[in-house]
CSV table of C-alpha atoms in Angstrom, one decimal:
chain,number,residue,atom,x,y,z
A,17,MET,CA,10.6,30.7,-0.6
A,18,ASP,CA,7.9,30.9,-3.4
A,19,SER,CA,5.5,27.2,-3.1
A,20,ILE,CA,5.1,25.0,-1.4
A,21,ILE,CA,5.3,20.8,-3.1
A,22,PHE,CA,3.9,18.1,-0.6
A,23,ASP,CA,4.3,14.0,-0.2
A,24,LEU,CA,1.0,13.1,-0.2
A,25,ASP,CA,0.2,9.4,2.0
A,26,GLY,CA,2.1,9.8,5.0
A,27,THR,CA,2.2,13.8,5.3
A,28,ILE,CA,-1.2,15.0,4.9
A,29,TRP,CA,-3.1,11.7,5.7
A,30,ASP,CA,-3.8,8.4,6.2
A,31,PRO,CA,-5.1,6.6,3.8
A,32,ILE,CA,-4.3,2.8,4.4
A,33,ASP,CA,-6.7,1.7,6.7
A,34,ILE,CA,-9.9,2.6,3.5
A,35,VAL,CA,-7.4,1.0,0.9
A,36,LEU,CA,-6.8,-1.8,3.0
A,37,SER,CA,-10.2,-2.6,3.0
A,38,ALA,CA,-10.3,-2.2,-0.8
A,39,TRP,CA,-7.5,-4.2,-1.6
A,40,ASN,CA,-8.8,-7.0,0.7
A,41,GLY,CA,-12.2,-7.2,-1.0
A,42,VAL,CA,-10.7,-7.3,-4.7
A,43,ILE,CA,-7.6,-10.9,-3.0
A,44,ARG,CA,-10.9,-12.1,-1.0
A,45,LYS,CA,-12.8,-12.7,-4.8
A,46,SER,CA,-8.7,-14.7,-6.5
A,47,ASN,CA,-8.2,-18.3,-6.0
A,48,GLN,CA,-3.9,-17.0,-6.7
A,49,ILE,CA,-3.2,-15.0,-3.4
A,50,ASN,CA,-3.6,-16.7,-0.3
A,51,ARG,CA,-3.5,-13.9,1.9
A,52,GLU,CA,-5.4,-10.6,2.8
A,53,LEU,CA,-2.3,-8.3,3.3
A,54,THR,CA,-2.5,-6.4,6.9
A,55,ARG,CA,-1.4,-2.1,7.7
A,56,LYS,CA,2.5,-3.5,8.7
A,57,ASP,CA,2.2,-4.8,4.6
A,58,PHE,CA,1.4,-1.0,3.8
A,59,GLU,CA,3.0,0.8,6.7
A,60,GLY,CA,6.3,-0.9,5.2
A,61,THR,CA,6.1,0.2,1.3
A,62,MET,CA,4.8,3.7,1.5
A,63,GLY,CA,7.1,6.0,-1.2
A,64,LEU,CA,7.6,3.3,-3.1
A,65,GLN,CA,6.0,3.2,-6.8
A,66,MET,CA,3.1,0.8,-7.7
A,67,ASP,CA,5.1,-1.1,-9.6
A,68,GLU,CA,7.5,-2.2,-6.5
A,69,ILE,CA,4.6,-2.2,-4.6
A,70,SER,CA,2.9,-5.0,-6.4
A,71,ARG,CA,6.1,-7.3,-6.5
A,72,ARG,CA,6.4,-7.3,-2.3
A,73,PHE,CA,2.6,-8.0,-1.8
A,74,PHE,CA,2.1,-10.5,-4.6
A,75,PRO,CA,6.1,-12.4,-5.3
A,76,ALA,CA,4.5,-15.4,-6.4
A,77,LEU,CA,2.1,-13.9,-9.2
A,78,ASN,CA,4.0,-13.3,-12.8
A,79,ASP,CA,3.7,-9.6,-14.2
A,80,GLN,CA,0.7,-10.0,-15.9
A,81,GLU,CA,-1.4,-11.1,-12.9
A,82,ARG,CA,0.4,-8.4,-10.8
A,83,GLN,CA,-1.0,-6.0,-13.1
A,84,LYS,CA,-4.2,-7.2,-12.8
A,85,ILE,CA,-4.8,-7.8,-9.5
A,86,ILE,CA,-2.9,-4.0,-9.3
A,87,LYS,CA,-5.4,-2.9,-11.7
A,88,ASP,CA,-8.7,-4.2,-10.2
A,89,CYS,CA,-6.8,-3.0,-6.5
A,90,CYS,CA,-6.7,0.4,-7.6
A,91,GLU,CA,-10.1,1.1,-9.2
A,92,VAL,CA,-12.1,-0.1,-5.7
A,93,GLU,CA,-9.9,2.0,-3.9
A,94,HIS,CA,-10.2,5.4,-5.8
A,95,SER,CA,-13.8,4.1,-5.6
A,96,PHE,CA,-13.5,3.5,-1.8
A,97,ILE,CA,-11.5,7.2,-1.1
A,98,GLU,CA,-14.0,9.7,-3.5
A,99,LYS,CA,-16.9,7.9,-1.5
A,100,ASN,CA,-15.3,7.6,2.2
A,101,GLY,CA,-11.7,9.7,1.9
A,102,GLY,CA,-8.2,9.1,4.5
A,103,VAL,CA,-7.9,10.7,7.7
A,104,LEU,CA,-6.2,13.9,7.6
A,105,PHE,CA,-3.5,14.6,9.4
A,106,PRO,CA,-5.1,17.9,12.6
A,107,ASN,CA,-5.2,20.4,11.5
A,108,VAL,CA,-4.8,20.2,7.8
A,109,GLU,CA,-7.2,21.9,6.1
A,110,ASN,CA,-6.5,25.2,8.7
A,111,VAL,CA,-3.1,25.1,7.7
A,112,LEU,CA,-3.1,24.6,3.5
A,113,LYS,CA,-5.7,27.5,3.9
A,114,GLU,CA,-3.6,29.5,5.4
A,115,LEU,CA,-0.2,28.7,3.8
A,116,SER,CA,-2.2,28.9,0.1
A,117,GLN,CA,-2.6,32.6,1.3
A,118,LYS,CA,0.7,33.3,1.0
A,119,TYR,CA,2.4,30.2,-1.3
A,120,LYS,CA,2.1,28.5,-4.1
A,121,LEU,CA,1.2,24.5,-3.0
A,122,TYR,CA,1.6,21.4,-4.9
A,123,ILE,CA,1.6,17.5,-4.9
A,124,VAL,CA,3.9,15.2,-6.4
A,125,SER,CA,3.3,12.0,-5.0
A,126,ASN,CA,4.2,7.9,-5.9
A,127,CYS,CA,0.4,7.2,-6.5
A,128,GLN,CA,-1.5,5.5,-9.4
A,129,ASP,CA,-3.2,8.4,-11.8
A,130,GLY,CA,-7.4,9.0,-10.3
A,131,TYR,CA,-5.8,8.7,-6.8
A,132,ILE,CA,-4.5,12.3,-6.2
A,133,GLU,CA,-8.6,12.7,-7.6
A,134,ALA,CA,-10.2,11.5,-5.8
A,135,PHE,CA,-8.0,12.6,-2.8
A,136,TYR,CA,-9.7,16.0,-4.2
A,137,LYS,CA,-12.7,15.0,-4.6
A,138,PHE,CA,-13.7,13.6,-0.5
A,139,HIS,CA,-12.3,16.5,0.4
A,140,ARG,CA,-12.8,19.4,-1.1
A,141,PHE,CA,-8.9,20.0,-1.3
A,142,ASP,CA,-7.8,21.2,-4.9
A,143,GLN,CA,-8.7,24.7,-3.6
A,144,TYR,CA,-6.1,24.9,-2.0
A,145,PHE,CA,-3.3,22.6,-5.2
A,146,LEU,CA,-2.4,24.6,-7.6
A,147,ASP,CA,-1.0,21.4,-9.7
A,148,PHE,CA,-0.3,17.2,-9.1
A,149,GLU,CA,2.3,15.0,-10.8
A,150,ASN,CA,2.3,11.2,-10.0
A,151,PRO,CA,4.3,8.0,-12.1
A,152,GLY,CA,1.3,6.9,-13.1
A,153,ARG,CA,0.3,9.5,-14.9
A,154,THR,CA,4.3,10.2,-16.5
A,155,GLY,CA,6.0,6.6,-15.5
A,156,LEU,CA,8.6,9.4,-13.9
A,157,SER,CA,10.3,8.5,-10.9
A,158,LYS,CA,9.2,11.6,-8.0
A,159,GLY,CA,12.5,13.1,-8.0
A,160,GLU,CA,11.2,13.7,-12.3
A,161,ASN,CA,7.5,14.5,-11.0
A,162,ILE,CA,9.4,17.4,-8.8
A,163,ASN,CA,11.1,19.2,-11.2
A,164,LEU,CA,8.0,18.5,-14.2
A,165,ILE,CA,6.5,20.6,-11.6
A,166,ILE,CA,9.0,23.2,-12.0
A,167,GLN,CA,9.5,23.9,-15.2
A,168,ARG,CA,5.9,23.8,-15.5
A,169,ASN,CA,4.9,26.5,-12.5
A,170,ASN,CA,8.2,28.7,-13.8
A,171,LEU,CA,9.1,28.1,-9.2
A,172,SER,CA,12.3,29.6,-8.6
A,173,ASN,CA,12.2,28.6,-4.5
A,174,PRO,CA,10.0,25.3,-3.7
A,175,VAL,CA,10.7,22.6,-0.6
A,176,TYR,CA,9.5,19.5,-0.7
A,177,VAL,CA,7.7,18.3,2.9
A,178,GLY,CA,7.3,14.3,3.0
A,179,ASP,CA,8.1,11.3,5.3
A,180,THR,CA,10.4,8.9,3.8
A,181,LYS,CA,13.2,8.3,2.6
A,182,GLY,CA,12.2,8.0,-0.3
A,183,ASP,CA,11.1,11.7,-0.5
A,184,LEU,CA,14.2,12.8,0.9
A,185,GLU,CA,16.2,11.1,-2.7
A,186,ALA,CA,13.5,12.9,-4.7
A,187,ALA,CA,14.0,16.4,-2.7
A,188,ARG,CA,18.0,16.5,-3.8
A,189,PHE,CA,17.8,14.7,-6.5
A,190,ALA,CA,15.3,18.3,-7.6
A,191,ASN,CA,17.7,19.9,-5.4
A,192,ILE,CA,15.3,22.0,-3.5
A,193,PRO,CA,15.6,21.8,0.4
A,194,PHE,CA,13.5,18.7,2.3
A,195,ILE,CA,10.9,19.7,5.1
A,196,TYR,CA,11.4,16.1,7.6
A,197,ALA,CA,7.3,15.7,8.2
A,198,GLU,CA,8.9,13.1,11.4
A,199,TYR,CA,4.6,12.3,12.2
A,200,GLY,CA,4.2,10.8,9.0
A,201,PHE,CA,5.3,6.6,8.1
A,202,GLY,CA,8.8,7.0,7.7
A,203,GLN,CA,12.3,7.3,9.4
A,204,VAL,CA,14.5,9.9,7.4
A,205,SER,CA,17.6,10.5,9.0
A,206,GLN,CA,18.6,13.4,7.3
A,207,TYR,CA,17.0,16.7,6.3
A,208,ASP,CA,16.6,20.6,6.4
A,209,ILE,CA,13.5,21.6,8.1
A,210,LYS,CA,11.9,18.2,10.6
A,211,ILE,CA,7.9,18.8,11.8
A,212,GLU,CA,6.2,16.8,14.2
A,213,SER,CA,3.1,18.0,13.6
A,214,PHE,CA,1.4,19.2,10.0
A,215,GLU,CA,0.8,22.7,11.7
A,216,GLU,CA,4.4,23.2,13.0
A,217,LEU,CA,4.5,23.7,9.4
A,218,LEU,CA,3.1,27.4,10.4
A,219,ARG,CA,6.0,28.5,12.2
A,220,VAL,CA,7.8,27.2,10.1
A,221,PHE,CA,6.8,29.8,7.0
C-alpha cells in the first residue's frame, strides 16, 4: 500500500453543529422556508452530493430557488468553518502526522468547492495531505473523483477510508479496498477492514 484516501465528514471530523448554525442563519432570513434544519436532518444526508441534499431539505422549492439558497448557505458555511473549524475526532492530528511520514494522504469528499479549503484553513491540515477532490470542482461522483486522485498522483496501491454506504460504493467503483470508520455517521455492512476509532488506523497501518 502506498497511499490513503480519506472521506472528510464522519471520518476525520464532525462539522454538523457549525454547519447547522450557518445554514439556519440563512434560512431564518428566507420567507420561502418555514422550518429550521436539525442535526438529525444533516446526519441523514452525510455522503450525498449537494444537489441531492438540497432536494431533501427544500423539496417545495424549484431548482433555481434551491440553487440560490444552497449557494447562500455554503458561502456562510465556509466563513463559519474558516473561523471556528469543526469537531475533530480524538487524536486526529497525531494520527495524520504519523501516517503522513509513511504514506501519501489525500481527501475525496462529496462536498462543495471551498469546503475542504476551509477545513484546511482553520485546522492547518493541508501540511498532511498532498491533494484533494470533490464534486463541487469536478461535477463527478465520489468514485470518479477517487479515480481522478489515483490517476493524477500515479498511485499504485491506495485504500479509501470512509463511514457511509456511499463511501463503500465509491471505493468499489474505484476497485480499491474500503476501510469502514464505524464511529462515523453511516451504517455499512460490507468492508475490507473496520475501525472503531480514528486512532485504530495506526494499528491497521
